[in-house]
mmCIF file of C-alpha atoms and ligand atoms in Angstrom:
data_model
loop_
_atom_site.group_PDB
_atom_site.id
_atom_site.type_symbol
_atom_site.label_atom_id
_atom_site.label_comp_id
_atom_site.label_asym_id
_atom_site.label_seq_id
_atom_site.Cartn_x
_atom_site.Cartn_y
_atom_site.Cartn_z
ATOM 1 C CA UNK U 192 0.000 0.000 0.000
ATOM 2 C CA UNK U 193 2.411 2.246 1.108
ATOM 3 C CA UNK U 194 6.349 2.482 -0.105
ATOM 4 C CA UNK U 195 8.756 4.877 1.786
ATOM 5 C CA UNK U 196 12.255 5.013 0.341
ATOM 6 C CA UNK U 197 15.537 7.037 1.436
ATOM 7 C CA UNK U 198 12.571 9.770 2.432
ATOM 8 C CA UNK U 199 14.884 12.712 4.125
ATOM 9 C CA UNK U 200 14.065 15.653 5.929
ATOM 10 C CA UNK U 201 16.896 18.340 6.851
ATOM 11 C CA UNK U 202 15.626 21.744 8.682
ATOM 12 C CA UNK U 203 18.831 24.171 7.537
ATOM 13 C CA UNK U 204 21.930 21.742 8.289
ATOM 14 C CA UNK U 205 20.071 18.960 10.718
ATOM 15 C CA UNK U 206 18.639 16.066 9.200
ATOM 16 C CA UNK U 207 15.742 14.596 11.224
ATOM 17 C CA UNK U 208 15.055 12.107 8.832
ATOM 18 C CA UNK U 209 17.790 10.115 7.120
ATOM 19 C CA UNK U 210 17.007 7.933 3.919
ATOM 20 C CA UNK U 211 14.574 5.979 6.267
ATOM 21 C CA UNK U 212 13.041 3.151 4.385
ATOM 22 C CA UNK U 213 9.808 1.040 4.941
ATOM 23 C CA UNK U 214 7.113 -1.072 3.550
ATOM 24 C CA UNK U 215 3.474 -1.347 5.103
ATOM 25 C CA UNK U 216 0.880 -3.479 3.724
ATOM 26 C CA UNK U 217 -2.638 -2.931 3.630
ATOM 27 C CA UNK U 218 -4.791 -4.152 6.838
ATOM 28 C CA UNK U 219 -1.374 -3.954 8.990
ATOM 29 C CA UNK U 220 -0.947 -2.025 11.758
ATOM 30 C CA UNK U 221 2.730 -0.840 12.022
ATOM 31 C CA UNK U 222 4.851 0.074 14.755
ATOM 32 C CA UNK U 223 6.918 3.478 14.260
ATOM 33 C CA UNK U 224 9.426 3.520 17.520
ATOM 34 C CA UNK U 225 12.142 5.733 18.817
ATOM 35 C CA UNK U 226 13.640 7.810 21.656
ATOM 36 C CA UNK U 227 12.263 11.296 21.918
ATOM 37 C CA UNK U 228 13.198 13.122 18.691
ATOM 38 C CA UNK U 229 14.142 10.553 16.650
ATOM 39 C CA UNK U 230 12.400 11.620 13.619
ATOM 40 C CA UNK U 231 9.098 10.030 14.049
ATOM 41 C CA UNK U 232 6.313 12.869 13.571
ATOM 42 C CA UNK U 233 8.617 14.683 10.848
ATOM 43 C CA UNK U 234 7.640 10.844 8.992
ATOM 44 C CA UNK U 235 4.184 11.629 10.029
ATOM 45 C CA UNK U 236 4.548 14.924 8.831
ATOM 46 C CA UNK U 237 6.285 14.375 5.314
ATOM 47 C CA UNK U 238 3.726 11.169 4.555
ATOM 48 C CA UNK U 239 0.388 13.108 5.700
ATOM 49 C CA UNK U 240 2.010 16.728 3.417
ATOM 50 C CA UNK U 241 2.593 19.079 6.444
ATOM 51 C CA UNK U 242 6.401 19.006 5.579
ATOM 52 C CA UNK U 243 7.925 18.549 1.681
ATOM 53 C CA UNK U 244 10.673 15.844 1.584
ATOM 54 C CA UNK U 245 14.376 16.960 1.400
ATOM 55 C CA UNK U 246 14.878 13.836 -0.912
ATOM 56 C CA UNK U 247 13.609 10.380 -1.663
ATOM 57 C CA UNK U 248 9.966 9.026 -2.343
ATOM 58 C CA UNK U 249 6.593 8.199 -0.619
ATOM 59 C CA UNK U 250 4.678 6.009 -2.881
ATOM 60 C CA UNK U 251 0.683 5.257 -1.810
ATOM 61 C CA UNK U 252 -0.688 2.476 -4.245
ATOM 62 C CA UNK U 253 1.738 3.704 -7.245
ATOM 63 C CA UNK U 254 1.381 7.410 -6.883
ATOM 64 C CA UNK U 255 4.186 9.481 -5.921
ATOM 65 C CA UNK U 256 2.480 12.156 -2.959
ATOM 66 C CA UNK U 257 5.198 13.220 -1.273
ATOM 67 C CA UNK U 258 5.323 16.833 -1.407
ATOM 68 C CA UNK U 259 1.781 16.981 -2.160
ATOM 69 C CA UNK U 260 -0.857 18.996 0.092
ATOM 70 C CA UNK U 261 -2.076 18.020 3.575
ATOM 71 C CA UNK U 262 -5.584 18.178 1.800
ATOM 72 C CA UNK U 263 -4.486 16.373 -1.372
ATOM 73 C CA UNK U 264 -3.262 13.385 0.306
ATOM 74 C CA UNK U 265 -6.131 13.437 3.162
ATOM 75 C CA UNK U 266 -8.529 13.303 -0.049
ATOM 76 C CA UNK U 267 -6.301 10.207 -0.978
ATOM 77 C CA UNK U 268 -6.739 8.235 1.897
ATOM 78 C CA UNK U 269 -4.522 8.763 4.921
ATOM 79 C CA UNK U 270 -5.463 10.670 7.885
ATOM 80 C CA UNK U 271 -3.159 11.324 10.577
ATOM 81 C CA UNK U 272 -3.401 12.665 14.273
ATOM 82 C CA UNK U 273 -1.702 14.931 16.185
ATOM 83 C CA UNK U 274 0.405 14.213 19.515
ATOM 84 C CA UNK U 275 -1.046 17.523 21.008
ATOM 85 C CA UNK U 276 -4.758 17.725 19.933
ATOM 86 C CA UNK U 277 -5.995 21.199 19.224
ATOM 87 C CA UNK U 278 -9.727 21.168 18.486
ATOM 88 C CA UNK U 279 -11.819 24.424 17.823
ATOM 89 C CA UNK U 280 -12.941 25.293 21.974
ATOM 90 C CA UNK U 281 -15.521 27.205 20.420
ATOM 91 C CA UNK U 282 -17.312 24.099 18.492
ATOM 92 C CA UNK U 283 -19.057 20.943 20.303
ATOM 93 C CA UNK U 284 -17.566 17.832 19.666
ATOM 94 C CA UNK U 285 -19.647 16.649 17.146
ATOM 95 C CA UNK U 286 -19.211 19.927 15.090
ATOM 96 C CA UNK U 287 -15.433 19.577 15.622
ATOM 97 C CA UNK U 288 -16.127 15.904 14.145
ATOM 98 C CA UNK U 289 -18.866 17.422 11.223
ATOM 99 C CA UNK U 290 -16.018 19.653 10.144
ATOM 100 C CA UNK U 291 -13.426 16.977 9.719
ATOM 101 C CA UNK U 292 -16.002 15.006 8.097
ATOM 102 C CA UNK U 293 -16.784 17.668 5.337
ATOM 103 C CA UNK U 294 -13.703 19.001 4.798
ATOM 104 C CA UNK U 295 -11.430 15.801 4.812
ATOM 105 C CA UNK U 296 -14.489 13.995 2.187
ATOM 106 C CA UNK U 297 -12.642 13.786 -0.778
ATOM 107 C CA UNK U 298 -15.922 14.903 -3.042
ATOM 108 C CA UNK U 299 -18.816 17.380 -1.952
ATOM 109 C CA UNK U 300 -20.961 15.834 0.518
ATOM 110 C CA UNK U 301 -24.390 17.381 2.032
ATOM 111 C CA UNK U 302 -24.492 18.779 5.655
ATOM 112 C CA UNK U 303 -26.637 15.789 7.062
ATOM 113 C CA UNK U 304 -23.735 13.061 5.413
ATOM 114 C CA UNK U 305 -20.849 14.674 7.198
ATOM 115 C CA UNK U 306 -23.460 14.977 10.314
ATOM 116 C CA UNK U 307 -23.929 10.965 9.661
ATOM 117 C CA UNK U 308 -20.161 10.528 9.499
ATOM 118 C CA UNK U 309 -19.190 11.628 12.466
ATOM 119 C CA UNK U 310 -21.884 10.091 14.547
ATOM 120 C CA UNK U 311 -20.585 6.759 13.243
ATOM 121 C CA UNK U 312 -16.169 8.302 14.080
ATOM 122 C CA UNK U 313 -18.015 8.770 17.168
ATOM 123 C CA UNK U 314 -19.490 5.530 17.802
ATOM 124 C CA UNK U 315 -15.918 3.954 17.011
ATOM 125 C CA UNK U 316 -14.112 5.666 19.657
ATOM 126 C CA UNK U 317 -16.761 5.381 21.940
ATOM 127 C CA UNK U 318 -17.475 8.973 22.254
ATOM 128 C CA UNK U 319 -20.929 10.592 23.322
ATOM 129 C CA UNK U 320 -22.270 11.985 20.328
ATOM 130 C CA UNK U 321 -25.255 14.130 22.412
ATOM 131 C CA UNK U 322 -24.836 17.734 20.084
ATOM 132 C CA UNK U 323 -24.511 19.036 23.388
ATOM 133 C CA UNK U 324 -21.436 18.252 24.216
ATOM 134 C CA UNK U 325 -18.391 20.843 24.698
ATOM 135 C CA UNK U 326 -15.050 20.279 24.302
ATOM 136 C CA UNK U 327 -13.985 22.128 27.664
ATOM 137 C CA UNK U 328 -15.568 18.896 29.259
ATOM 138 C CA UNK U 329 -13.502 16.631 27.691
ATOM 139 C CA UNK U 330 -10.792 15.297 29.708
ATOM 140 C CA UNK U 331 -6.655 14.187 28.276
ATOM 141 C CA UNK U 332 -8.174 10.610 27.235
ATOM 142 C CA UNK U 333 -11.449 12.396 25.692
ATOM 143 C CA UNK U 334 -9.185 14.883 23.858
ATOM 144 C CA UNK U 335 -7.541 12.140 22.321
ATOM 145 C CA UNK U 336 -10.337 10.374 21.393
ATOM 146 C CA UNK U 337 -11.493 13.498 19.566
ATOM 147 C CA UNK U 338 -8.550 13.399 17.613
ATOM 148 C CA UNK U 339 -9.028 9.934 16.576
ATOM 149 C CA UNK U 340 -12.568 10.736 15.987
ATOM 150 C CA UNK U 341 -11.966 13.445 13.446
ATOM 151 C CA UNK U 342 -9.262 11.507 11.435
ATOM 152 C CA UNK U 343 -11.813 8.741 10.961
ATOM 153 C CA UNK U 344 -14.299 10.843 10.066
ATOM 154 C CA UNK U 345 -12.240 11.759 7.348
ATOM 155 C CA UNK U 346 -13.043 7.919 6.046
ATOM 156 C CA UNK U 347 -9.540 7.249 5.791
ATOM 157 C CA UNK U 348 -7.678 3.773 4.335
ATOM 158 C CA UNK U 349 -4.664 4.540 6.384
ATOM 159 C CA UNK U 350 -4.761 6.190 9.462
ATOM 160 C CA UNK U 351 -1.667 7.607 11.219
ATOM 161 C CA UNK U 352 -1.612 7.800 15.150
ATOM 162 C CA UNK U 353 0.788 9.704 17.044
ATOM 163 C CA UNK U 354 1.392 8.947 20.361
ATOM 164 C CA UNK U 355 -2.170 8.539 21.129
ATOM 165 C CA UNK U 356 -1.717 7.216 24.901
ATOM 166 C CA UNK U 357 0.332 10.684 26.499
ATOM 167 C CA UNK U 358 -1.413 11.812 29.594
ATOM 168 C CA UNK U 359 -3.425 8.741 29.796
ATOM 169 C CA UNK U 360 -3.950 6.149 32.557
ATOM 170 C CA UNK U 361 -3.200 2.484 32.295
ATOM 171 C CA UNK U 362 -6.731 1.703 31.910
ATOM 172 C CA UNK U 363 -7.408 4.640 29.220
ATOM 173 C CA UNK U 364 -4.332 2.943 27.212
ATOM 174 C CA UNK U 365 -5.391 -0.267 27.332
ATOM 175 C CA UNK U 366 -8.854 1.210 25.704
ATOM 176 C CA UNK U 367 -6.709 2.969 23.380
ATOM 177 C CA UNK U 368 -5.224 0.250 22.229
ATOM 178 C CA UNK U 369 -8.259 -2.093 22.128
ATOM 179 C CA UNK U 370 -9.765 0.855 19.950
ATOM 180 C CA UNK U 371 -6.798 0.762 17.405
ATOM 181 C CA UNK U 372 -7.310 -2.910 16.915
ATOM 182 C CA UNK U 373 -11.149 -2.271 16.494
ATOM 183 C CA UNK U 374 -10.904 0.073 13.875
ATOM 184 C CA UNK U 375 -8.767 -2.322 12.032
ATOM 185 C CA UNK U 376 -11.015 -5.353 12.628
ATOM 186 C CA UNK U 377 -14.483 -3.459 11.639
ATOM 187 C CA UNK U 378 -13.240 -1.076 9.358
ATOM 188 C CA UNK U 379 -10.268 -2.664 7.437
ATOM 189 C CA UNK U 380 -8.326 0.647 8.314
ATOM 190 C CA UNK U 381 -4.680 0.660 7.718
ATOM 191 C CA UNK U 382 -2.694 1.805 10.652
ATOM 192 C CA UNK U 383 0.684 3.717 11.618
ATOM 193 C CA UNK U 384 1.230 3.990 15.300
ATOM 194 C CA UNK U 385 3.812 5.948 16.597
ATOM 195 C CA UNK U 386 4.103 5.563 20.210
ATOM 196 C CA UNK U 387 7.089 5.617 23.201
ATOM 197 C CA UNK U 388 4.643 3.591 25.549
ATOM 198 C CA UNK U 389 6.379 0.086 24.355
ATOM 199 C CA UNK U 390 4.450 -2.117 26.351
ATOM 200 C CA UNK U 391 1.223 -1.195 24.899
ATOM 201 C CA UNK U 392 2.154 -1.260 21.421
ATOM 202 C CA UNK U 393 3.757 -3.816 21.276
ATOM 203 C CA UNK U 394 0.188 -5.842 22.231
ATOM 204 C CA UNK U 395 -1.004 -4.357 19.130
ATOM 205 C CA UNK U 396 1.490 -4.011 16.316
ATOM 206 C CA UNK U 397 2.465 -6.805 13.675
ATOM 207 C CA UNK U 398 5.438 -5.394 12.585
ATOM 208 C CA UNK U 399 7.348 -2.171 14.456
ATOM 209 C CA UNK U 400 10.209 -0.064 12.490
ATOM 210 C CA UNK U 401 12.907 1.588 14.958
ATOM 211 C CA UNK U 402 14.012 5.207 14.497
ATOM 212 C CA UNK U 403 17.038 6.648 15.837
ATOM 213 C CA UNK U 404 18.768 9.804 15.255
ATOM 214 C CA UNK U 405 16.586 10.142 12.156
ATOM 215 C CA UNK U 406 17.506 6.962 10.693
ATOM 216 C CA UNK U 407 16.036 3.147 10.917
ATOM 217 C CA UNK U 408 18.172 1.009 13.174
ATOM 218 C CA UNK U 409 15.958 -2.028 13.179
ATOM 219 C CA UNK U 410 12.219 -3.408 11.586
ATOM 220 C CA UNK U 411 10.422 -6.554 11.682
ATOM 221 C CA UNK U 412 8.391 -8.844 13.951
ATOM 222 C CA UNK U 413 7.830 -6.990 17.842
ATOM 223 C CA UNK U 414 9.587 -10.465 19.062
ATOM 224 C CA UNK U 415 12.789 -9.750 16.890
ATOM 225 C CA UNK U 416 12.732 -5.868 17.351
ATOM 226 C CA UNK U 417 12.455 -6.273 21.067
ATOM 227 C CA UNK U 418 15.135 -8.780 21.146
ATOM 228 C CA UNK U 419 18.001 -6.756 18.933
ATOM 229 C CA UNK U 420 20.830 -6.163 20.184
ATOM 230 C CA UNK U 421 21.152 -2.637 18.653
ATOM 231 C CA UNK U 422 17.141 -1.458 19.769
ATOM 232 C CA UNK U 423 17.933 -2.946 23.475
ATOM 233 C CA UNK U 424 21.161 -0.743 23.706
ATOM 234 C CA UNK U 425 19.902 2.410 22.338
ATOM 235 C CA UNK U 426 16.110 2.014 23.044
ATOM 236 C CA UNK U 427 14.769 -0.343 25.890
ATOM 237 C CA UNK U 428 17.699 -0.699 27.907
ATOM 238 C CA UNK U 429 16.215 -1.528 31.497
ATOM 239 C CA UNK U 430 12.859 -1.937 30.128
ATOM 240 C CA UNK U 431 14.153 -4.794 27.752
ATOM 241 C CA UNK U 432 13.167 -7.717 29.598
ATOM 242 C CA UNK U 433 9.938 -6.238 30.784
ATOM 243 C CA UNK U 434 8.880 -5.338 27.382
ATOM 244 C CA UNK U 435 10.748 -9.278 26.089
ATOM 245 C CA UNK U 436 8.214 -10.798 28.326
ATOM 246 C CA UNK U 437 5.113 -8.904 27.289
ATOM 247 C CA UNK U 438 6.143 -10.190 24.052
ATOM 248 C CA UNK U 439 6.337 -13.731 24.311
ATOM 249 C CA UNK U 440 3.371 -13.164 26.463
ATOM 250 C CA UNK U 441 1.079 -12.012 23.232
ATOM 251 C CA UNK U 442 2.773 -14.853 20.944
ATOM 252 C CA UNK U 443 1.745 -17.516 23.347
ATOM 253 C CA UNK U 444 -1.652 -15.930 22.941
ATOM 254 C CA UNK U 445 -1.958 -14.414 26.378
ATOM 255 C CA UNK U 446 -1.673 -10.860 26.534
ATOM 256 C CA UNK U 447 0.315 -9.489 29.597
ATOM 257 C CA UNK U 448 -1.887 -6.348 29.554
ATOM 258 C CA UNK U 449 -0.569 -2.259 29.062
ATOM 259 C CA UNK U 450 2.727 -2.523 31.579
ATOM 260 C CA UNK U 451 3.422 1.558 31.089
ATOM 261 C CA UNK U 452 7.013 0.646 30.472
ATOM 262 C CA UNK U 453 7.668 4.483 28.821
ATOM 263 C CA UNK U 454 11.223 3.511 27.235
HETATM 264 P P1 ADP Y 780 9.895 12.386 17.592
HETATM 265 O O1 ADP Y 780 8.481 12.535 17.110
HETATM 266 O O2 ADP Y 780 10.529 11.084 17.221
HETATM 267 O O3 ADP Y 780 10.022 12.660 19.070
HETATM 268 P P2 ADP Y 780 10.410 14.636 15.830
HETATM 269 O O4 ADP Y 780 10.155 14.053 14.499
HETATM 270 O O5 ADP Y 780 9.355 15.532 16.397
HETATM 271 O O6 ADP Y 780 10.791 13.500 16.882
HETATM 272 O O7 ADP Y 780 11.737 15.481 15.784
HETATM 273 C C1 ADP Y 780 12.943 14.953 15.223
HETATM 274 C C2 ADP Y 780 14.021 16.020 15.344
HETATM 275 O O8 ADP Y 780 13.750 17.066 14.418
HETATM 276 C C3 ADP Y 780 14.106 16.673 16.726
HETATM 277 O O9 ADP Y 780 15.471 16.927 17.015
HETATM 278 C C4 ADP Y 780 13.344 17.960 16.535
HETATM 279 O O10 ADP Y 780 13.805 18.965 17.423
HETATM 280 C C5 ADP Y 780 13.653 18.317 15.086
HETATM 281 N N1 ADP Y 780 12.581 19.072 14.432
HETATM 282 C C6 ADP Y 780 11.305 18.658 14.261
HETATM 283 N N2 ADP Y 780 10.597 19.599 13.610
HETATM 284 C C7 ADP Y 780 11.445 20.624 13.377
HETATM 285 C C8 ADP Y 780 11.318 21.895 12.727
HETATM 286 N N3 ADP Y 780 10.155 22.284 12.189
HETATM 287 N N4 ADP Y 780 12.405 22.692 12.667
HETATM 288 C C9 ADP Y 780 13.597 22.291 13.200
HETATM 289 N N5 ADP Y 780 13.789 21.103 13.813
HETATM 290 C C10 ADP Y 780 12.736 20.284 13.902
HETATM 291 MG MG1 MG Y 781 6.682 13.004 18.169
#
């Protein structure tokens, strides 16, 4: 679905993203990892258009888009959030929803549609969708889910998450990440995940790709990428046993639950 390859990004002489190089396939969810400012929103950024690629290609079912517009390539397929949400305060939730709905439809739909689409982004993360309902009463896990809300109204194929658990408890997270695996299951939604909160993801993912200093240091199965050498020195280090056993927990087919192991 999706081809990423040597995609750079240098702001004046630092490069945040360096020739990084992946594959996702459709229905996956994928794993972006990485210390703090390893390059993983400026990825975010360059697939979803908020940033124009230094160099190298992103490639969504045979079409070049890098460079292109955050509308053009929402109206192609992939919606993203944002690590800090930032909804209009003035709007109710499901106007903050309608909007995202009408504007991110990639052909004129009527008022009542985009009213229809984001009752249903609503229903899928579980949000009340009573018109009354102000965003000032929204706590740090129903600001999230507002954000989640709105990309999916957007009726995305490929929806990219950043760090979608910040500020939440381990119960929220666990929701979370039930929620991510939902909208894959009932909606066939492709998914990019980027999140520190290893533990968690790692429940989730089928494949993870490892950022560091801008570049990819590891990628494959969570078992592997929790196990090499190279992620465990620069990534897990203390955690790596905690976050090896939740692991082999989820490939003997019983989930160890969200340990907040925040790597
Ligand atoms: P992550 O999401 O992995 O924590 P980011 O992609 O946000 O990391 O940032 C990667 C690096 O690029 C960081 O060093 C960050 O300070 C830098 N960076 C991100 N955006 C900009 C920008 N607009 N201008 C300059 N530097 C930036
Ligand atoms: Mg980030």
């Amino acid at each position: 679905m999706l081809q990423v390859r040597d995609l750079t990004k240098r702001f004046g002489g630092f490069t945040a993203v360096d020739r990084i190089g992946f594959d996702l396939d459709e229905g996956e969810i994928l794993g972006l990892i990485g210390p703090n400012g390893s390059g993983k929103s400026t990825t975010f950024n360059l697939i979803a258009g908020a940033l124009t690629p230094s160099g190298g290609s992103i490639v969504l079912d045979g079409r070049e888009i890098g460079g292109k517009s955050p509308t053009e390539v929402c109206h192609m397929g992939i919606a993203r959030t944002y690590q800090i949400p930032r909804p209009f305060r003035k709007l109710t939730v499901l106007e903050n929803v309608a909007v995202a709905a009408y504007y991110g439809a990639n052909s004129l739909i009527s008022r009542s549609e985009a009213w229809r689409r984001a009752e249903e982004a609503l229903a899928l993360t579980r949000l009340p969708n009573d018109p009354g309902v102000r965003v000032d009463g929204l706590g740090a896990a129903g600001l999230k889910k507002l954000e989640l809300a709105r990309a999916l109204a957007t009726q995305p194929r490929l929806l990219l998450a950043d760090e979608s658990l910040g500020g939440l408890d381990e119960q929220e997270m666990d929701q979370a990440a039930d929620m991510l695996s939902d909208i894959r299951r009932e909606k066939g939604i492709t998914i990019i995940w980027v999140e520190h909160i290893m533990g968690v993801l790692m429940r989730v993912v089928d494949r993870c790709v490892v950022l560091d200093h801008g570049e990819v240091i590891a990628s494959g199965l969570p078992h592997d990428v929790a196990h090499d050498p190279k992620v465990v020195e620069v990534y897990l280090g203390s955690d790596a046993e905690t976050i090896q056993t939740q692991v082999a927990g989820r490939r003997a087919g019983s989930p160890t639950g969200p340990e907040a192991a925040v790597c």
